Amino acid sequence: MSFASISEKLDAGVPLSLDDGLALFREPDLLKLGALANQVRERLHGARATFNRNLHINPTNLCVASCKLCSFSRRSLDQPGAYVLSMAQAWDKLKARLDAGDRVTEVHVVGGLHESLPFDYYTELLAGLKRLQPTLHIKAFSAVEIFHFHKLFRLEVREVLQRLRAAGLDSLPGGGAEIFAPRVRQRICPNKCDAQEWLDVHRTAHHMGLRSNCTILYGTIETIEERVEHLLRLRALQDETGGFQALIPLAFHPDNNALAHLPAPSAIDDLRVFALARLVLHNIPHIKAYWVSLGIKTAQTALWFGADDLDGTVQEEKIYHLAGSGAPQSLAPAEIVRLIRAAGRTPVERDTLYNVVAEGDALLAEGYEIPVGVFR
Ligand code: V47
């Protein structure tokens, strides 16, 4: 398949095939690939690049899965760094931000697969966050955690989601997809739910009217075929339900985990994956350049390789910082606005569902002052 014929397919709105995806991955001219992805990105989003004001809460790092790729999890409370947050500790993380006058619109809650915390722990956690800020959007529990709750509490996935939703859940994050190929899962995360189970949780959520995100974890042991096949499976579910909002390509970080012998992906590989994702996933509206995973400079560059979103202000991120991310712990809204402008894009603050919160002159108003000591 030639580059020109792939470009014609894109112009005609024809979905790309596995072979097209492979040909694009093998294209040595990164800028040519990027330009093609950028055309699609600009057709969908023009020059806009979005972000939100969010906060991460990881209720526990105790986990029964022992994934080889993970630097965050601990097997037992005796291990250094192992923790379970009390309700008050979890709620205080949000309260501290609100008390400081930060207009947080989203909380991202994910954690380890705990063997015995009761279901009430999770529902009470969400309900307490909502009590603190009723307009808050709670994006919580990856499909892997939902599947774990299904097994542990012997509840149908739908019932798990219904009860969490009644407690305050608004959407699901995209974590835990890794790479769907059984060969890879067997080697990097053998105790996690499988691809079908991961997809089924999202299908059920979408049928209930919940939105979700999806991810691809690249840079461990997967082949380029396995990368493209992963994207095609996400695309097939999106054709069926339309419930995915964004894909977040996640770069593998090798520090402090059982795959520490692997090199981290290069920026070239990062940008290739972003461009490819934008081109293959014609039916998923947003591609997120999660700056914590990519690093700030590559995240800015990705805004020209298919990405239209930088995720958010974050704060208290643990999963990537424990695995070697050198990115700051958080970015102030003004810093994100500056980074987007410096990348030649138009910043827009959004909420989790991609409604506009602030744009244009509003981004110069109160709450967007550049703080002392910003990243430059
Ligand atoms: O599920 C864990 C991955 C994910 C490592 O939905 C690792 O808006 C690289 O899913 N190297 C969590 N990756 C992050 C995630 C996410 C992030 C931002 C936004 C959203 C969203 C979702 O990180 C895990 C796993 O796939 N991960 N360890 C590692 N060493």
XYZ file of C-alpha atoms and ligand atoms in Angstrom:
406
model
C 0.000 0.000 0.000
C 1.591 3.285 -1.072
C 1.564 6.452 0.984
C -0.346 8.232 -1.804
C -3.122 5.643 -1.884
C -3.459 5.798 1.917
C -3.763 9.551 1.654
C -6.514 9.134 -0.982
C -8.364 6.719 1.299
C -8.252 9.287 4.091
C -9.606 12.012 1.791
C -12.432 9.689 0.726
C -13.246 8.813 4.349
C -12.353 5.128 3.881
C -11.184 3.455 7.136
C -7.551 2.327 7.037
C -6.735 -1.392 7.097
C -4.144 -3.356 9.071
C -1.837 -3.233 6.028
C -2.270 0.535 5.750
C -1.361 0.898 9.406
C 1.750 -1.233 8.957
C 2.805 0.731 5.887
C 2.445 3.958 7.871
C 4.521 2.589 10.751
C 7.230 1.592 8.269
C 7.271 5.030 6.613
C 10.740 6.364 7.463
C 9.825 10.003 6.817
C 8.389 11.015 10.178
C 7.443 14.492 8.987
C 5.475 13.089 6.049
C 3.556 10.837 8.441
C 3.040 13.729 10.853
C 1.752 16.031 8.119
C -0.855 13.456 7.119
C -2.007 13.006 10.718
C -2.049 16.764 11.180
C -4.410 17.170 8.221
C -6.904 14.863 9.927
C -6.350 16.585 13.275
C -6.957 20.033 11.806
C -10.005 18.862 9.860
C -11.508 17.725 13.184
C -10.270 20.396 15.581
C -8.641 23.232 13.636
C -5.883 24.861 15.690
C -7.525 24.193 19.059
C -5.739 22.285 21.794
C -7.700 21.545 24.952
C -6.884 20.830 28.601
C -8.770 20.659 31.893
C -8.264 21.317 35.598
C -8.001 17.957 37.251
C -6.686 16.100 40.234
C -5.578 12.478 40.589
C -6.496 10.390 43.612
C -5.061 6.857 43.910
C -6.912 5.308 46.881
C -4.480 2.396 47.342
C -1.430 0.859 45.710
C -2.106 -2.595 47.167
C -2.752 -4.837 44.191
C -3.239 -8.537 43.577
C -2.230 -8.354 39.905
C 1.603 -7.915 40.053
C 1.879 -6.578 36.492
C 5.468 -6.572 35.294
C 5.073 -3.148 33.722
C 3.956 -1.444 36.937
C 6.122 0.475 39.425
C 3.219 1.715 41.546
C 1.744 -1.478 43.020
C 2.670 -3.227 46.284
C 1.706 -6.736 47.369
C 1.278 -6.147 51.114
C 1.189 -3.369 53.683
C 4.623 -4.483 55.014
C 6.280 -3.333 51.800
C 7.869 0.133 51.729
C 5.490 2.749 50.349
C 2.361 0.548 50.550
C -0.771 2.486 51.551
C -4.547 2.603 51.704
C -6.024 6.099 52.004
C -8.644 6.684 54.667
C -11.791 8.430 53.457
C -10.677 11.655 55.123
C -7.230 11.483 53.462
C -8.780 10.952 50.023
C -11.382 13.698 50.402
C -8.803 16.118 51.829
C -6.855 15.976 48.569
C -9.800 17.558 46.792
C -10.700 19.818 49.703
C -7.162 21.270 49.765
C -7.432 22.206 46.093
C -10.895 23.728 46.484
C -9.844 25.640 49.623
C -6.905 27.067 47.651
C -9.437 28.513 45.189
C -8.596 26.090 42.379
C -11.574 25.555 40.065
C -11.010 21.809 39.618
C -13.624 20.309 37.291
C -12.506 16.650 37.269
C -11.142 14.073 39.669
C -9.391 11.042 38.145
C -9.573 8.118 40.589
C -7.650 4.878 39.913
C -5.850 2.439 42.153
C -4.587 -1.074 42.743
C -6.795 -4.188 42.781
C -7.211 -4.499 46.542
C -8.066 -7.996 47.748
C -10.499 -7.083 50.513
C -11.628 -3.448 50.759
C -15.449 -3.521 50.853
C -17.526 -2.098 48.002
C -18.754 0.644 50.371
C -15.200 2.007 50.498
C -15.422 2.892 46.801
C -19.002 4.187 46.798
C -18.410 6.276 49.925
C -15.182 7.644 48.387
C -17.051 8.888 45.309
C -20.056 10.147 47.273
C -17.791 12.168 49.592
C -15.982 13.784 46.657
C -19.323 14.748 45.123
C -20.521 16.199 48.436
C -17.487 18.479 48.483
C -18.170 19.741 44.954
C -21.478 18.639 43.394
C -20.551 19.939 39.925
C -17.348 17.867 39.873
C -16.968 15.216 37.154
C -15.702 11.948 38.617
C -13.769 9.849 36.081
C -13.016 6.752 38.083
C -11.863 3.128 37.972
C -10.332 1.615 34.857
C -12.090 -1.341 33.230
C -9.570 -3.578 35.008
C -10.785 -2.318 38.397
C -14.450 -2.603 37.388
C -13.799 -6.198 36.314
C -12.047 -6.864 39.636
C -15.086 -5.499 41.535
C -17.312 -7.763 39.406
C -15.302 -10.833 40.447
C -14.662 -9.847 44.069
C -18.180 -8.701 44.946
C -19.945 -11.234 42.669
C -21.939 -8.511 40.953
C -22.663 -8.190 37.239
C -20.510 -5.521 35.579
C -23.683 -3.518 34.906
C -24.621 -3.680 38.574
C -21.117 -2.546 39.633
C -21.375 0.408 37.271
C -24.917 1.234 38.357
C -23.968 1.342 42.042
C -20.855 3.419 41.374
C -22.867 5.764 39.206
C -25.459 6.199 41.952
C -22.557 7.178 44.236
C -21.207 9.793 41.806
C -19.314 8.077 38.965
C -19.580 10.079 35.709
C -17.217 8.319 33.291
C -14.442 5.715 33.055
C -10.761 6.425 32.395
C -8.992 4.450 29.691
C -6.313 2.618 31.658
C -5.441 -1.054 31.714
C -5.902 -1.762 27.997
C -2.114 -2.124 27.577
C -1.794 -4.197 24.370
C -4.685 -6.565 23.649
C -2.603 -9.377 22.072
C -2.626 -12.381 24.475
C 1.085 -12.997 23.761
C 1.935 -9.566 25.196
C -0.580 -9.599 28.076
C 0.747 -12.995 29.150
C 4.219 -11.513 29.506
C 3.582 -8.025 30.874
C 0.320 -8.310 32.854
C -0.721 -11.999 33.097
C -3.168 -11.500 35.983
C -5.163 -8.650 34.490
C -8.516 -9.122 32.765
C -8.096 -10.073 29.118
C -8.839 -7.958 26.057
C -12.403 -9.222 25.659
C -13.186 -8.550 29.298
C -11.682 -5.040 29.073
C -13.717 -4.270 25.954
C -16.892 -5.754 27.462
C -16.686 -3.422 30.478
C -16.474 -0.410 28.143
C -19.281 -1.773 25.964
C -21.524 -2.133 29.020
C -20.623 1.362 30.240
C -21.356 2.853 26.818
C -24.721 1.065 26.638
C -25.574 2.636 29.998
C -24.800 6.071 28.581
C -21.457 6.469 30.344
C -18.562 7.892 28.312
C -15.061 6.461 28.593
C -11.527 6.798 27.301
C -9.174 4.177 25.913
C -5.411 3.690 25.916
C -2.574 1.856 24.212
C 0.597 1.159 26.173
C 3.484 1.041 23.705
C 7.174 0.367 24.081
C 7.331 -2.930 25.951
C 7.577 -6.101 23.852
C 4.814 -5.562 21.304
C 5.287 -5.706 17.533
C 3.934 -3.033 15.196
C 1.271 -5.542 14.036
C 0.118 -5.860 17.644
C -0.045 -2.077 17.966
C -2.197 -1.681 14.856
C -4.433 -4.640 15.797
C -4.971 -3.049 19.211
C -6.124 0.193 17.604
C -8.395 -1.707 15.214
C -10.146 -3.456 18.119
C -10.773 -0.105 19.785
C -12.097 1.233 16.504
C -14.472 -1.728 16.111
C -15.999 -1.136 19.551
C -16.306 2.563 18.794
C -18.182 1.708 15.563
C -20.595 -0.286 17.680
C -21.169 2.142 20.589
C -19.618 5.572 19.883
C -18.826 5.849 23.610
C -15.085 6.539 23.551
C -14.127 10.192 23.843
C -10.356 9.990 23.602
C -7.438 7.663 23.032
C -4.410 8.230 25.245
C -1.235 6.631 23.841
C 0.891 5.784 26.894
C 4.676 5.526 26.571
C 6.220 2.714 28.619
C 8.414 3.887 31.539
C 10.940 1.259 32.666
C 12.163 2.519 36.084
C 11.472 0.444 39.220
C 9.544 -2.368 37.571
C 10.157 -5.909 36.348
C 10.700 -4.715 32.759
C 13.496 -2.318 33.736
C 15.833 -3.963 31.194
C 13.766 -2.507 28.319
C 14.683 0.900 26.893
C 12.064 3.663 27.073
C 10.518 4.528 23.690
C 12.219 7.372 21.823
C 10.429 10.629 20.977
C 10.409 9.441 17.361
C 8.482 6.320 18.365
C 6.126 8.460 20.492
C 5.293 10.732 17.563
C 4.843 7.806 15.193
C 2.298 6.212 17.536
C 0.379 9.492 17.851
C 0.255 10.010 14.088
C -0.771 6.431 13.477
C -3.484 6.542 16.129
C -4.960 9.720 14.625
C -4.992 8.157 11.163
C -6.391 4.730 12.099
C -8.960 5.904 14.663
C -11.091 8.075 12.405
C -14.094 7.476 14.689
C -12.544 8.488 18.050
C -12.768 12.273 18.342
C -9.818 13.120 20.584
C -6.196 12.015 20.889
C -4.686 13.028 24.202
C -0.989 13.844 24.665
C -0.685 13.069 28.376
C 2.297 15.249 29.264
C 3.084 13.207 32.396
C 3.786 10.176 30.219
C 5.326 11.929 27.200
C 7.263 14.695 28.882
C 6.300 18.287 28.214
C 8.374 18.870 25.092
C 7.174 15.770 23.257
C 3.589 16.493 24.345
C 3.823 19.959 22.763
C 5.251 18.438 19.581
C 2.505 15.794 19.504
C 0.029 18.655 18.964
C 1.368 18.626 15.369
C 1.280 14.813 15.069
C -2.407 14.103 15.650
C -2.993 15.109 19.275
C -5.549 17.804 20.141
C -5.491 17.647 23.955
C -2.881 17.793 26.730
C -4.975 16.182 29.529
C -4.963 18.516 32.534
C -3.232 20.262 35.385
C -2.960 16.864 37.133
C -1.322 16.910 40.632
C -0.352 13.967 42.794
C 0.336 11.672 39.860
C 2.055 8.540 41.135
C 2.016 5.822 38.450
C 4.414 7.557 36.030
C 6.523 9.419 38.559
C 7.364 6.116 40.289
C 8.238 4.638 36.875
C 10.733 7.379 36.018
C 8.746 10.273 34.542
C 10.775 13.473 34.822
C 7.690 15.639 34.199
C 6.629 18.102 36.923
C 4.042 16.949 39.487
C 1.490 19.402 38.160
C 1.108 22.317 35.777
C -0.819 25.492 36.558
C -3.535 26.404 34.009
C -1.469 29.415 32.928
C 1.528 27.172 32.252
C -0.548 24.881 30.051
C -1.961 27.864 28.174
C 1.564 29.146 27.603
C 2.824 25.738 26.436
C -0.048 25.412 23.957
C 0.517 28.932 22.603
C 4.259 28.261 22.340
C 3.407 25.184 20.267
C 1.486 27.403 17.856
C -1.944 26.113 18.868
C -5.016 27.802 20.353
C -5.626 26.894 24.017
C -9.127 26.022 25.214
C -10.043 24.933 28.736
C -12.602 22.115 28.560
C -14.516 19.957 30.992
C -14.257 16.157 30.938
C -16.948 15.873 28.261
C -15.100 18.396 26.058
C -17.525 21.285 26.648
C -15.716 24.630 26.572
C -15.016 26.135 30.018
C -12.839 29.082 28.912
C -11.241 30.284 25.703
C -9.941 33.475 24.095
C -9.723 36.494 26.402
C -11.148 34.489 29.301
C -7.801 32.690 29.405
C -6.129 35.970 30.391
C -8.525 36.501 33.286
C -8.177 35.822 36.989
C -7.051 32.295 37.740
C -4.698 32.205 34.757
C -1.853 34.323 36.153
C 1.525 32.758 35.500
C 2.747 31.598 38.919
C 6.286 32.113 40.159
C 8.670 29.356 39.065
C 6.771 28.142 36.033
C 8.219 25.589 33.685
C 9.987 27.332 30.791
O -3.475 1.560 33.302
C 1.298 1.667 34.349
C -0.177 2.533 32.462
C -2.133 3.528 33.031
C 3.234 2.082 33.513
O -8.490 8.107 30.742
C 2.265 2.547 32.628
O -8.182 10.254 30.771
C 3.873 3.302 31.215
O -4.710 5.142 32.083
N 4.858 2.850 32.020
C -2.721 4.615 33.914
N 2.580 3.142 31.487
C -2.797 5.941 33.203
C -4.074 6.095 32.414
C -4.560 7.449 32.077
C -3.721 8.543 32.203
C -4.221 9.804 31.884
C -5.520 9.986 31.468
C -6.349 8.877 31.358
C -7.762 9.079 30.931
C -5.877 7.600 31.640
O -0.746 3.705 32.958
C -2.241 2.110 33.490
C -1.199 1.441 32.614
O -1.723 1.195 31.357
N 1.081 2.254 33.166
N 2.620 1.549 34.582
C 4.603 2.244 33.168
N 5.575 1.769 33.934
